[in-house]
Coordinates of C-alpha atoms in Angstrom, one line a residue:
Chain A
M46 CA -1.3 -22.3 -36.7
T47 CA -2.2 -18.6 -36.5
P48 CA -3.2 -17.0 -33.3
G49 CA -6.6 -16.4 -34.8
S50 CA -7.2 -20.1 -35.5
L51 CA -5.7 -21.0 -32.1
L52 CA -8.2 -18.7 -30.3
Q53 CA -11.0 -20.1 -32.4
D54 CA -10.0 -23.6 -31.4
L55 CA -9.8 -22.6 -27.8
L56 CA -13.3 -21.3 -27.9
F57 CA -15.0 -23.8 -30.1
D58 CA -13.0 -27.0 -30.0
Y59 CA -14.7 -29.0 -27.2
T60 CA -11.6 -31.0 -26.2
L61 CA -9.2 -28.1 -26.2
R62 CA -11.7 -25.9 -24.4
T63 CA -12.4 -28.5 -21.8
V64 CA -8.7 -29.4 -21.2
A65 CA -7.6 -25.8 -21.1
L66 CA -10.4 -24.9 -18.6
G67 CA -9.7 -27.9 -16.5
S68 CA -6.0 -27.2 -16.5
A69 CA -6.5 -23.5 -15.7
I70 CA -8.7 -24.4 -12.7
L71 CA -6.1 -26.9 -11.5
G72 CA -3.3 -24.4 -11.8
L73 CA -5.3 -21.7 -10.1
V74 CA -6.3 -23.8 -7.1
S75 CA -3.0 -25.7 -6.6
G76 CA -1.0 -22.4 -7.0
A77 CA -3.1 -20.7 -4.4
L78 CA -3.0 -23.5 -1.9
G79 CA 0.5 -24.4 -2.7
T80 CA 1.5 -21.0 -1.4
F81 CA 0.8 -22.1 2.1
A82 CA 2.6 -25.4 1.7
V83 CA 5.7 -23.6 0.4
L84 CA 5.6 -20.9 3.1
R85 CA 5.3 -23.6 5.8
R86 CA 8.3 -25.4 4.4
Q87 CA 6.0 -28.3 3.6
S88 CA 6.6 -28.4 -0.1
L89 CA 7.1 -32.1 0.2
L90 CA 3.6 -32.4 1.4
G91 CA 2.2 -31.9 -2.1
D92 CA 4.4 -34.6 -3.4
T93 CA 3.5 -36.9 -0.5
V94 CA -0.2 -36.5 -0.9
S95 CA -0.1 -37.1 -4.6
H96 CA 2.0 -40.2 -4.3
T97 CA 0.1 -41.7 -1.4
A98 CA -3.1 -41.2 -3.4
L99 CA -2.2 -43.9 -5.8
P100 CA -3.1 -47.0 -3.7
G101 CA -6.3 -45.1 -2.9
I102 CA -7.2 -44.9 -6.5
A103 CA -6.4 -48.6 -7.0
L104 CA -8.4 -49.7 -4.0
A105 CA -11.3 -47.6 -4.9
F106 CA -11.5 -49.4 -8.2
L107 CA -11.0 -52.8 -6.6
L108 CA -13.7 -52.2 -4.0
T109 CA -16.3 -50.6 -6.2
G110 CA -15.5 -51.9 -9.7
S111 CA -16.2 -48.3 -10.9
K112 CA -13.9 -46.2 -13.0
A113 CA -15.9 -43.1 -12.5
P114 CA -13.5 -40.2 -11.8
L115 CA -15.4 -39.1 -8.7
V116 CA -15.1 -42.5 -7.1
L117 CA -11.5 -42.9 -7.9
L118 CA -10.6 -39.4 -6.7
L119 CA -12.5 -39.9 -3.4
G120 CA -10.3 -43.0 -2.9
A121 CA -7.3 -40.8 -3.7
A122 CA -8.4 -38.2 -1.2
A123 CA -8.9 -40.8 1.5
A124 CA -5.5 -42.4 0.9
G125 CA -3.8 -39.0 0.7
W126 CA -5.4 -38.0 4.0
L127 CA -4.4 -41.3 5.6
G128 CA -0.9 -40.7 4.5
T129 CA -0.7 -37.3 6.2
L130 CA -2.2 -38.7 9.4
L131 CA 0.4 -41.5 9.3
I132 CA 3.2 -39.0 8.9
V133 CA 1.9 -37.0 11.9
A134 CA 1.8 -40.3 13.9
V135 CA 5.3 -41.3 12.8
L136 CA 6.7 -37.9 13.7
R137 CA 5.1 -38.0 17.1
T138 CA 6.1 -41.6 18.1
T139 CA 9.4 -42.2 16.4
R140 CA 12.6 -40.2 16.2
L141 CA 12.4 -39.8 12.5
K142 CA 12.8 -36.3 11.3
S143 CA 10.3 -34.5 9.1
D144 CA 11.9 -35.2 5.7
S145 CA 12.5 -38.9 6.5
A146 CA 9.0 -39.4 7.7
F147 CA 7.6 -37.9 4.5
G148 CA 9.9 -39.9 2.4
V149 CA 9.2 -43.2 4.0
V150 CA 5.4 -42.9 3.9
L151 CA 5.5 -41.6 0.4
S152 CA 7.6 -44.5 -0.9
V153 CA 5.7 -47.2 0.9
F154 CA 2.3 -46.0 -0.2
F155 CA 3.5 -45.4 -3.8
G156 CA 5.1 -48.7 -4.0
F157 CA 2.0 -50.4 -2.7
G158 CA 0.0 -48.4 -5.3
L159 CA 2.2 -49.6 -8.1
V160 CA 1.8 -53.2 -6.9
L161 CA -1.9 -52.8 -6.9
L162 CA -1.9 -51.3 -10.4
T163 CA 0.1 -54.2 -11.7
L164 CA -2.3 -56.7 -10.1
I165 CA -5.3 -54.9 -11.6
Q166 CA -3.7 -54.9 -15.1
K167 CA -3.1 -58.7 -14.8
R168 CA -6.7 -59.4 -14.0
P169 CA -8.6 -61.3 -16.6
D170 CA -11.1 -58.4 -16.7
A171 CA -12.6 -57.3 -20.0
R172 CA -12.7 -53.8 -18.5
Q173 CA -9.0 -52.9 -18.6
A174 CA -8.9 -50.4 -15.9
G175 CA -6.4 -48.0 -17.5
L176 CA -5.8 -46.7 -14.0
E177 CA -2.1 -46.1 -14.9
K178 CA -3.3 -43.0 -16.7
F179 CA -3.3 -41.5 -13.2
L180 CA 0.4 -41.8 -13.1
F181 CA 1.0 -39.0 -15.5
G182 CA -2.5 -37.8 -16.1
Q183 CA -4.6 -37.9 -19.2
A184 CA -6.0 -34.5 -19.7
T185 CA -7.6 -35.3 -23.0
A186 CA -9.9 -37.7 -21.2
L187 CA -11.4 -34.8 -19.2
L188 CA -15.1 -34.4 -19.8
A189 CA -17.2 -31.2 -19.3
Q190 CA -18.7 -32.7 -16.2
D191 CA -15.3 -33.4 -14.7
V192 CA -14.4 -29.8 -15.2
A193 CA -17.6 -28.7 -13.7
V194 CA -16.8 -30.7 -10.5
M195 CA -13.3 -29.2 -10.5
A196 CA -14.8 -25.7 -10.8
V197 CA -17.2 -26.2 -7.9
V198 CA -14.6 -27.8 -5.6
G199 CA -12.0 -25.2 -6.6
A200 CA -14.4 -22.4 -5.8
I201 CA -15.1 -23.9 -2.4
L202 CA -11.4 -24.2 -1.7
L203 CA -10.7 -20.6 -2.8
A204 CA -13.6 -19.4 -0.7
V205 CA -12.0 -21.2 2.3
V206 CA -8.7 -19.5 1.7
I207 CA -10.4 -16.1 1.5
V208 CA -12.5 -16.5 4.5
L209 CA -9.8 -18.0 6.7
Y210 CA -7.1 -15.8 5.3
K211 CA -5.8 -14.5 8.6
E212 CA -6.0 -17.9 10.3
F213 CA -4.0 -19.6 7.5
K214 CA -1.5 -16.7 7.6
L215 CA -0.9 -17.3 11.3
A216 CA -0.7 -21.0 10.8
A217 CA 2.0 -20.5 8.2
F218 CA 4.0 -17.8 10.1
D219 CA 3.8 -18.6 13.8
P220 CA 1.4 -21.3 14.9
D221 CA 2.7 -21.4 18.4
F222 CA 1.9 -17.8 18.9
G223 CA -1.5 -18.5 17.4
L224 CA -2.1 -21.1 20.1
S225 CA -1.0 -18.7 22.8
V226 CA -3.6 -16.1 21.8
G227 CA -6.3 -18.7 21.9
L228 CA -6.9 -19.6 18.3
P229 CA -7.5 -23.3 17.7
M230 CA -4.4 -23.8 15.6
R231 CA -4.7 -27.6 15.4
R232 CA -8.1 -27.3 13.8
I233 CA -6.8 -24.7 11.5
D234 CA -3.9 -26.9 10.6
I235 CA -6.2 -29.8 9.8
L236 CA -8.3 -27.5 7.6
L237 CA -5.3 -26.2 5.8
T238 CA -3.9 -29.7 5.2
S239 CA -7.3 -31.0 4.1
S240 CA -7.6 -28.2 1.6
L241 CA -4.2 -29.0 0.2
V242 CA -5.2 -32.7 -0.1
V243 CA -8.3 -31.8 -2.0
A244 CA -6.3 -29.4 -4.2
V245 CA -3.8 -32.1 -5.1
V246 CA -6.5 -34.7 -5.8
L247 CA -8.2 -32.2 -8.0
G248 CA -5.3 -32.2 -10.4
L249 CA -4.6 -35.9 -10.5
Q250 CA -6.7 -36.6 -13.6
T251 CA -4.9 -33.9 -15.5
V252 CA -1.3 -34.0 -14.4
G253 CA -1.1 -37.3 -12.6
V254 CA 0.3 -38.6 -9.4
V255 CA 4.0 -38.3 -10.2
L256 CA 4.2 -34.7 -11.3
M257 CA 1.4 -33.0 -9.3
S258 CA 3.8 -31.8 -6.7
A259 CA 5.2 -29.4 -9.3
M260 CA 1.9 -27.6 -9.6
I261 CA 1.9 -27.1 -5.8
V262 CA 5.4 -25.8 -5.5
A263 CA 6.3 -24.1 -8.8
P264 CA 3.7 -21.4 -9.0
A265 CA 4.1 -20.4 -5.4
A266 CA 7.9 -20.3 -5.6
S267 CA 7.7 -18.2 -8.7
A268 CA 5.2 -15.8 -7.1
R269 CA 7.5 -15.2 -4.1
Q270 CA 10.1 -13.8 -6.4
W271 CA 7.8 -11.0 -7.5
T272 CA 6.1 -9.8 -4.4
D273 CA 6.6 -9.3 -0.7
R274 CA 2.9 -9.4 0.2
L275 CA 1.1 -12.6 1.1
G276 CA -2.2 -11.7 -0.5
T277 CA -0.5 -10.8 -3.8
M278 CA 1.6 -13.9 -3.6
I279 CA -1.4 -16.1 -3.3
A280 CA -3.2 -14.4 -6.2
L281 CA -0.1 -14.4 -8.4
A282 CA 0.6 -18.0 -7.6
G283 CA -2.9 -18.8 -8.7
L284 CA -2.5 -16.8 -11.9
L285 CA 0.9 -18.3 -12.8
G286 CA -0.5 -21.8 -12.1
A287 CA -3.5 -21.1 -14.4
L288 CA -1.1 -19.7 -17.0
A289 CA 1.0 -22.9 -16.9
G290 CA -2.2 -24.9 -17.2
V291 CA -3.6 -23.2 -20.2
G292 CA -0.1 -22.9 -21.8
G293 CA 0.5 -26.5 -21.4
A294 CA -2.9 -27.5 -22.7
V295 CA -2.5 -25.3 -25.8
A296 CA 1.1 -26.4 -26.4
S297 CA 0.3 -30.1 -26.2
S298 CA -2.7 -29.7 -28.5
L299 CA -0.4 -28.3 -31.2
T300 CA 1.0 -31.8 -31.8
S301 CA -0.7 -35.0 -31.2
R302 CA 2.2 -36.7 -29.5
L303 CA 2.8 -34.5 -26.5
P304 CA 1.1 -35.6 -23.3
T305 CA -0.7 -32.7 -21.6
G306 CA 0.2 -33.3 -18.0
P307 CA 4.0 -33.2 -18.4
V308 CA 3.8 -30.2 -20.8
I309 CA 1.9 -28.3 -18.2
V310 CA 4.6 -29.1 -15.7
L311 CA 7.2 -27.9 -18.1
C312 CA 5.4 -24.6 -18.5
A313 CA 5.3 -24.2 -14.8
S314 CA 9.0 -25.0 -14.6
A315 CA 9.7 -22.4 -17.3
I316 CA 7.8 -19.9 -15.2
V317 CA 9.9 -20.8 -12.2
I318 CA 13.2 -20.4 -14.1
I319 CA 12.2 -17.1 -15.5
S320 CA 11.1 -15.9 -12.1
L321 CA 14.3 -17.0 -10.4
T322 CA 16.5 -15.3 -12.9
L323 CA 14.6 -12.2 -13.9
A324 CA 12.6 -11.0 -10.9
P325 CA 13.7 -7.6 -9.7
R326 CA 15.5 -7.6 -6.4
R327 CA 15.4 -11.3 -5.7
G328 CA 16.2 -12.5 -9.2
L329 CA 19.6 -14.0 -10.0
L330 CA 20.2 -11.6 -12.9
W331 CA 19.6 -8.5 -10.8
S332 CA 21.7 -9.7 -7.8
W333 CA 24.5 -10.4 -10.3
L334 CA 24.2 -7.0 -11.8
R335 CA 24.1 -5.4 -8.4
R336 CA 27.2 -7.3 -7.4
L337 CA 29.0 -6.2 -10.5
R338 CA 28.0 -2.6 -9.9
N339 CA 29.2 -2.7 -6.3
R340 CA 32.5 -4.3 -7.3
R341 CA 33.0 -1.6 -9.9
R342 CA 32.3 1.1 -7.3
L343 CA 34.7 -0.5 -4.9
A344 CA 37.4 -0.6 -7.6
L345 CA 36.9 3.1 -8.4
D346 CA 36.9 4.1 -4.7
A347 CA 40.2 2.2 -4.2
V348 CA 42.0 4.0 -7.1
L349 CA 40.6 7.3 -6.0
L350 CA 41.8 6.8 -2.5
D351 CA 45.2 5.6 -3.7
L352 CA 45.6 8.7 -5.7
Y353 CA 44.6 10.8 -2.7
E354 CA 47.2 9.1 -0.5
L355 CA 49.9 9.7 -3.1
S356 CA 48.9 13.4 -3.3
R357 CA 49.1 13.8 0.4
Q358 CA 52.7 12.8 0.4
H359 CA 53.6 15.8 -1.8
A360 CA 53.7 19.4 -0.8
D361 CA 52.3 20.2 -4.2
R362 CA 48.8 18.6 -4.2
A363 CA 48.5 18.9 -7.9
H364 CA 51.6 16.9 -8.6
P365 CA 50.7 14.2 -11.0
H366 CA 51.4 10.5 -10.3
A367 CA 52.5 7.8 -12.7
L368 CA 50.1 5.1 -13.7
A369 CA 52.8 2.6 -12.7
A370 CA 52.7 3.9 -9.1
L371 CA 49.0 3.4 -8.9
E372 CA 49.2 0.0 -10.4
A373 CA 51.8 -1.0 -7.8
M374 CA 49.5 0.1 -5.0
N375 CA 46.5 -1.7 -6.4
Q376 CA 46.0 -5.4 -6.0
R377 CA 42.8 -5.6 -8.0
G378 CA 44.1 -4.7 -11.5
G379 CA 42.1 -2.8 -14.0
V380 CA 43.6 0.5 -12.8
G381 CA 43.6 2.0 -16.3
R382 CA 39.9 1.3 -16.7
S383 CA 39.1 2.7 -13.3
L384 CA 41.0 5.9 -14.1
A385 CA 39.1 6.3 -17.3
A386 CA 35.8 5.9 -15.5
L387 CA 36.9 8.3 -12.8
A388 CA 37.9 10.8 -15.5
A389 CA 34.5 10.5 -17.1
R390 CA 33.0 11.5 -13.8
G391 CA 35.4 14.5 -13.5
L392 CA 37.2 13.2 -10.5
V393 CA 40.6 12.7 -12.0
Q394 CA 42.4 14.1 -15.0
A395 CA 45.3 12.9 -17.1
V396 CA 48.1 15.4 -17.0
S397 CA 50.1 13.5 -19.5
A398 CA 50.1 10.2 -21.2
D399 CA 50.6 8.2 -18.0
A400 CA 50.4 10.6 -15.2
W401 CA 47.2 11.5 -13.3
N402 CA 46.1 13.7 -10.6
L403 CA 42.9 14.5 -8.7
T404 CA 40.6 17.3 -9.8
P405 CA 39.2 19.6 -7.1
A406 CA 36.0 17.6 -7.2
G407 CA 38.0 14.4 -7.0
R408 CA 39.8 15.7 -4.0
Q409 CA 36.5 16.5 -2.3
E410 CA 35.1 13.1 -3.0
A411 CA 38.3 11.4 -1.8
E412 CA 38.2 13.4 1.5
R413 CA 34.6 12.5 2.0
L414 CA 35.4 8.8 1.5
A415 CA 38.5 9.0 3.7
A416 CA 36.4 10.5 6.5
T417 CA 33.8 7.8 6.3
L418 CA 36.6 5.2 6.5
G419 CA 37.9 6.9 9.6
R420 CA 41.1 8.3 8.2
R421 CA 42.1 11.8 9.1
P422 CA 41.9 14.2 6.1
Chain Z
M73 CA -1.4 -9.7 61.9
L74 CA -1.2 -11.3 58.5
A75 CA 0.1 -9.0 55.8
E76 CA -2.0 -8.7 52.6
Q77 CA -0.5 -11.3 50.3
P78 CA -0.2 -10.3 46.7
P79 CA -2.1 -12.7 44.5
I80 CA -0.1 -15.3 42.7
A81 CA 0.1 -14.6 39.1
I82 CA 1.4 -17.9 37.9
D83 CA 1.0 -21.1 40.0
V84 CA 2.8 -24.1 38.6
A85 CA 2.5 -27.4 40.4
D86 CA 4.2 -30.8 39.7
L87 CA 5.0 -29.8 36.1
T88 CA 6.8 -32.6 34.4
V89 CA 7.7 -32.8 30.7
A90 CA 9.4 -36.0 29.6
Y91 CA 9.4 -37.6 26.1
H92 CA 12.1 -40.0 25.4
E93 CA 14.7 -41.2 27.8
R94 CA 15.5 -38.1 29.9
P95 CA 13.0 -35.7 31.4
V96 CA 13.2 -32.1 30.2
L97 CA 11.3 -30.7 33.2
W98 CA 10.8 -32.6 36.5
D99 CA 8.3 -31.9 39.2
I100 CA 8.4 -28.1 38.8
D101 CA 6.6 -26.1 41.5
L102 CA 6.6 -22.4 41.0
A103 CA 4.6 -19.5 42.5
V104 CA 5.2 -16.2 40.8
P105 CA 3.6 -13.2 42.7
R106 CA 1.9 -10.5 40.8
G107 CA 4.0 -7.6 39.7
V108 CA 7.5 -9.1 39.7
L109 CA 10.0 -9.0 37.0
M110 CA 11.5 -12.5 37.1
A111 CA 14.4 -14.1 35.3
I112 CA 14.5 -17.8 34.5
V113 CA 18.1 -19.0 34.2
G114 CA 19.9 -22.2 33.9
P115 CA 22.4 -24.0 31.7
N116 CA 21.7 -25.1 28.1
G117 CA 19.2 -27.9 28.0
A118 CA 17.8 -26.9 31.4
G119 CA 14.3 -26.8 30.1
K120 CA 13.8 -23.0 30.3
T121 CA 12.1 -22.7 26.9
T122 CA 10.2 -25.9 27.6
L123 CA 8.9 -24.4 30.9
I124 CA 7.5 -21.3 29.1
K125 CA 6.0 -23.5 26.4
A126 CA 4.5 -25.9 29.0
I127 CA 2.9 -23.0 30.9
L128 CA 1.4 -21.8 27.6
G129 CA 0.2 -25.2 26.7
L130 CA 2.3 -25.4 23.6
V131 CA 4.0 -28.5 24.8
P132 CA 1.9 -31.3 26.4
P133 CA 3.1 -32.0 30.0
T134 CA 3.5 -35.5 31.3
A135 CA 2.1 -34.3 34.6
G136 CA 1.3 -31.2 36.5
R137 CA -0.9 -28.1 36.0
V138 CA -0.7 -24.4 35.6
F139 CA -3.0 -21.8 37.1
V140 CA -3.0 -18.1 36.1
F141 CA -4.5 -15.9 38.8
G142 CA -6.2 -18.9 40.4
R143 CA -7.8 -20.3 37.3
P144 CA -6.6 -22.9 34.8
Y145 CA -4.4 -21.4 32.1
A146 CA -6.9 -22.5 29.4
E147 CA -9.4 -20.1 30.7
Q148 CA -7.0 -17.3 31.1
R149 CA -5.2 -17.2 27.8
H150 CA -6.2 -13.6 27.2
L151 CA -4.3 -12.6 30.3
V152 CA -1.0 -14.0 29.1
G153 CA 1.2 -12.5 26.4
Y154 CA 4.0 -14.5 24.7
V155 CA 7.2 -13.3 23.2
P156 CA 8.9 -16.3 21.6
Q157 CA 12.5 -16.6 20.6
R158 CA 13.4 -14.7 17.5
G159 CA 14.6 -17.8 15.8
S160 CA 11.2 -19.5 16.0
V161 CA 9.9 -18.0 12.8
D162 CA 11.0 -17.6 9.3
W163 CA 11.7 -13.9 8.9
D164 CA 11.6 -14.2 5.1
F165 CA 7.8 -14.6 5.3
P166 CA 6.1 -12.1 3.0
T167 CA 4.7 -9.6 5.5
D168 CA 5.4 -6.3 7.1
V169 CA 5.9 -5.0 10.6
L170 CA 2.4 -3.7 11.1
D171 CA 0.9 -6.9 10.0
V172 CA 2.9 -9.0 12.4
V173 CA 2.0 -6.7 15.3
M174 CA -1.7 -6.9 14.4
M175 CA -1.4 -10.7 14.8
G176 CA -1.5 -10.0 18.5
R177 CA -5.1 -9.1 18.1
Y178 CA -6.1 -12.2 16.2
G179 CA -7.1 -14.0 19.4
A180 CA -9.5 -11.3 20.3
L181 CA -10.9 -11.1 16.8
G182 CA -11.8 -14.8 16.7
W183 CA -12.7 -16.7 13.6
V184 CA -12.9 -15.0 10.2
R185 CA -13.0 -11.4 11.4
R186 CA -10.3 -9.3 9.8
P187 CA -8.3 -6.7 11.7
G188 CA -9.7 -3.2 11.1
R189 CA -9.0 0.4 12.1
A190 CA -9.2 -0.3 15.8
E191 CA -6.6 -3.1 15.6
R192 CA -4.4 -0.9 13.4
A193 CA -4.5 1.9 15.9
Q194 CA -3.6 -0.5 18.7
A195 CA -0.7 -1.9 16.7
L196 CA 0.6 1.6 16.0
A197 CA 0.4 2.4 19.7
A198 CA 2.4 -0.7 20.6
L199 CA 5.0 0.0 17.9
R200 CA 5.3 3.5 19.3
K201 CA 6.1 2.0 22.8
V202 CA 8.9 0.0 21.3
G203 CA 10.2 2.8 19.1
M204 CA 9.3 1.2 15.8
E205 CA 6.5 3.5 14.6
D206 CA 8.5 4.5 11.5
Y207 CA 8.8 0.9 10.4
T208 CA 5.2 -0.1 9.9
A209 CA 5.6 -0.9 6.2
R210 CA 9.0 -2.4 6.4
Q211 CA 9.3 -6.0 5.2
I212 CA 10.3 -8.2 8.1
N213 CA 13.2 -9.7 6.2
Q214 CA 14.8 -6.3 6.2
L215 CA 14.9 -5.9 10.0
S216 CA 17.9 -6.2 12.2
G217 CA 17.9 -8.6 15.2
G218 CA 17.1 -5.8 17.6
Q219 CA 14.2 -4.6 15.4
Q220 CA 12.8 -8.1 15.1
Q221 CA 12.8 -8.4 18.8
R222 CA 11.0 -5.2 19.2
V223 CA 8.4 -6.3 16.7
F224 CA 7.8 -9.4 18.8
L225 CA 7.5 -7.3 21.9
A226 CA 5.0 -5.0 20.2
R227 CA 3.0 -8.0 19.1
A228 CA 2.7 -9.1 22.7
L229 CA 1.9 -5.6 24.0
V230 CA -1.1 -5.2 21.8
Q231 CA -2.7 -8.1 23.7
E232 CA -2.8 -5.9 26.8
S233 CA -2.1 -8.9 29.0
Q234 CA -1.5 -9.0 32.7
V235 CA 1.3 -11.6 32.4
Y236 CA 4.1 -11.7 29.9
L237 CA 6.3 -14.7 29.1
M238 CA 9.4 -13.9 27.1
D239 CA 12.0 -16.3 25.8
E240 CA 15.4 -14.7 25.6
P241 CA 14.4 -11.2 24.5
F242 CA 17.9 -9.9 25.1
Q243 CA 19.7 -12.6 23.1
G244 CA 21.7 -11.1 20.2
V245 CA 20.4 -7.6 20.3
D246 CA 22.4 -4.4 20.2
A247 CA 23.0 -2.3 23.3
T248 CA 20.4 0.3 22.4
T249 CA 17.7 -2.3 21.9
E250 CA 18.7 -3.9 25.2
R251 CA 18.3 -0.7 27.1
A252 CA 15.0 -0.1 25.4
I253 CA 13.7 -3.5 26.2
L254 CA 14.8 -3.2 29.8
L255 CA 13.0 0.1 30.1
L256 CA 9.9 -1.4 28.7
L257 CA 10.0 -4.3 31.1
Q258 CA 10.4 -1.9 34.0
E259 CA 7.4 0.1 32.7
L260 CA 5.4 -3.1 32.6
R261 CA 6.3 -3.9 36.2
S262 CA 5.4 -0.4 37.3
A263 CA 2.1 -0.9 35.7
G264 CA 1.5 -3.9 37.9
K265 CA 2.2 -6.5 35.2
T266 CA 4.0 -9.8 35.9
V267 CA 6.9 -10.6 33.5
L268 CA 8.8 -13.8 33.3
V269 CA 11.9 -13.7 31.1
V270 CA 14.1 -16.6 30.1
H271 CA 17.5 -14.9 30.4
H272 CA 20.9 -16.1 29.1
D273 CA 23.2 -13.6 30.8
L274 CA 23.9 -14.2 34.4
Q275 CA 25.9 -11.0 34.8
T276 CA 22.8 -8.8 34.4
V277 CA 20.4 -10.8 36.5
P278 CA 20.8 -8.8 39.7
E279 CA 20.7 -5.5 37.8
Y280 CA 17.7 -6.2 35.6
F281 CA 15.4 -8.4 37.7
D282 CA 13.9 -8.5 41.2
W283 CA 13.0 -12.2 41.2
V284 CA 14.9 -15.2 39.7
T285 CA 14.2 -18.9 39.2
L286 CA 17.2 -21.2 38.8
L287 CA 16.3 -24.1 36.7
N288 CA 18.1 -27.3 35.6
V289 CA 15.4 -29.8 34.8
R290 CA 14.3 -29.4 38.4
R291 CA 13.6 -26.1 40.1
I292 CA 16.8 -25.4 42.0
A293 CA 15.6 -22.2 43.7
S294 CA 13.1 -19.4 43.1
G295 CA 12.5 -16.1 44.9
P296 CA 13.8 -12.6 45.2
V297 CA 17.2 -12.1 43.7
A298 CA 18.8 -11.0 46.9
E299 CA 17.8 -14.3 48.7
V300 CA 18.1 -16.8 45.9
F301 CA 20.9 -15.6 43.5
T302 CA 23.6 -17.0 45.6
E303 CA 26.9 -18.7 44.7
E304 CA 25.7 -21.9 46.3
N305 CA 22.5 -22.1 44.3
L306 CA 24.3 -21.2 41.1
R307 CA 26.8 -24.0 41.7
V308 CA 24.0 -26.5 42.1
A309 CA 22.2 -25.2 39.0
Y310 CA 25.2 -25.1 36.8
G311 CA 26.8 -28.3 38.1
G312 CA 29.9 -26.7 39.6
R313 CA 30.8 -24.7 36.5
V314 CA 29.4 -21.3 37.1
P315 CA 30.0 -19.4 33.8
F316 CA 30.8 -16.0 35.3
D317 CA 32.7 -14.1 37.9
S318 CA 31.7 -15.9 41.1
Q319 CA 33.4 -13.3 43.2
R320 CA 30.7 -10.8 42.2
K321 CA 28.5 -9.9 45.2
V322 CA 24.8 -10.0 44.8
E323 CA 23.2 -6.6 44.9
A324 CA 21.3 -6.1 48.1

């Protein structure tokens, strides 16, 4: 498959175009709204909403007999909303902590949903519901009209985020303070949570109930690695989410066996792993390199100072000292390597095969170091 | 002849906060005159933070009411500034110092309106007052404890309130910051503001504050330091274990 034919498919193949567009919208919206969930330490909320949505989907079918996505997703939204209300009630009335409350409600609803699904499957209905496709998503079943709905709802959600940007920022950073300055933080919280519920439900057709939480958390977690500004983080999370969506849609279209939803999530996970390791400053790779560099500098400083101490004990400052003496003073090891590095910087010189002393520059540097460490020169 | 009474800045009556088995605050009556610098002290779990939060309406009271300058607190929010404990936020949040301070103006801006040049100028002025004007673009996760405290103070100052409620502003800050905060509080008092401070260090109460409230679920005592900060009251508040040198005389 050449890039050319891939691009052609993307533009002209109805299914791929639809799935890619739908996945991009899903990634964009869930990434942007997931930013707030992640910042408020409510990453579990995405997972909870998606799992509690399952009985809503089943009940929507049972009550209306309709398999229309809009109907089912409305049921999903209602159930997801109910789940979050229940969690708030549980937190307020019982002594359960936040994570337990989420976990309990999530499991109970999901279990109930699975029971309903099984019951539906066992019904002697000619119209096999196929509702289990909501477990892992069935992106290939997306129609242009579904994507149109996603686009409209997604646009509304993004508009809400843009318009209420400072309110959401305050809700994520310091809601108590927000209350104290007179902003209706409870209403803002409800709005933010509702937006998240809608964002999650939006993606259930594509990615499914079980994996949707990844699309809420992964793009935002990735974005945090690359920026320190909230606005940039939201935009970047949306972009990375969209990238995962399109990437997953394209990758799964290349073979007929790969399900789109999980592949999208894999793409999002790959983006997270890359961000966690390679991002400058916060990335693991760079912290590791920084640590190495600091350790090397400390090793060099130690040998330089040891040489300096030795030289102070001699009337003749230029008297060379044996490598063995330095090695005896040093607990770290690698003295030879440190000396070579110091020599390369012109701070020490080898007077003979295994005797070293400080150069004038080296003595100056050592005196400066000793002064900062509080030793008298 | 009756002397002119200063108006009461904060009037708390029958305030009770009780959730589970034990009450956190019980039947608190408090009358804080305008223009005092008051410390709120008590042992751990005494309800000091809860008192501040209950006054601010952040914690629903089981009973009681709070008046600010004679009117219910809900109508007077704009007159009260809040400096929460440093530990109450996640300092790894992606934002900078100036942005946090401007949050103090969000209430005045109301829905949707974004902070603009005026708010920025106010924030800069507040940062100057706390000595942080060079840190406007600094990420808040790169601030020391003392700097974080100053940012919170600046955020409260931009509100230009009449009353300030502060929760342990001296906790865990360096000596320079402590002096700076104290100077700021004294400036506020000179300007006629009323400042309530949950304070953790009994040693410095007579030196820093002119009024004090001793709290341990109930109000043990409240009034000018000279009258109220006595060994007897402290013993009652701390249950016999006064955690400092009880031989120290109260400054007249």
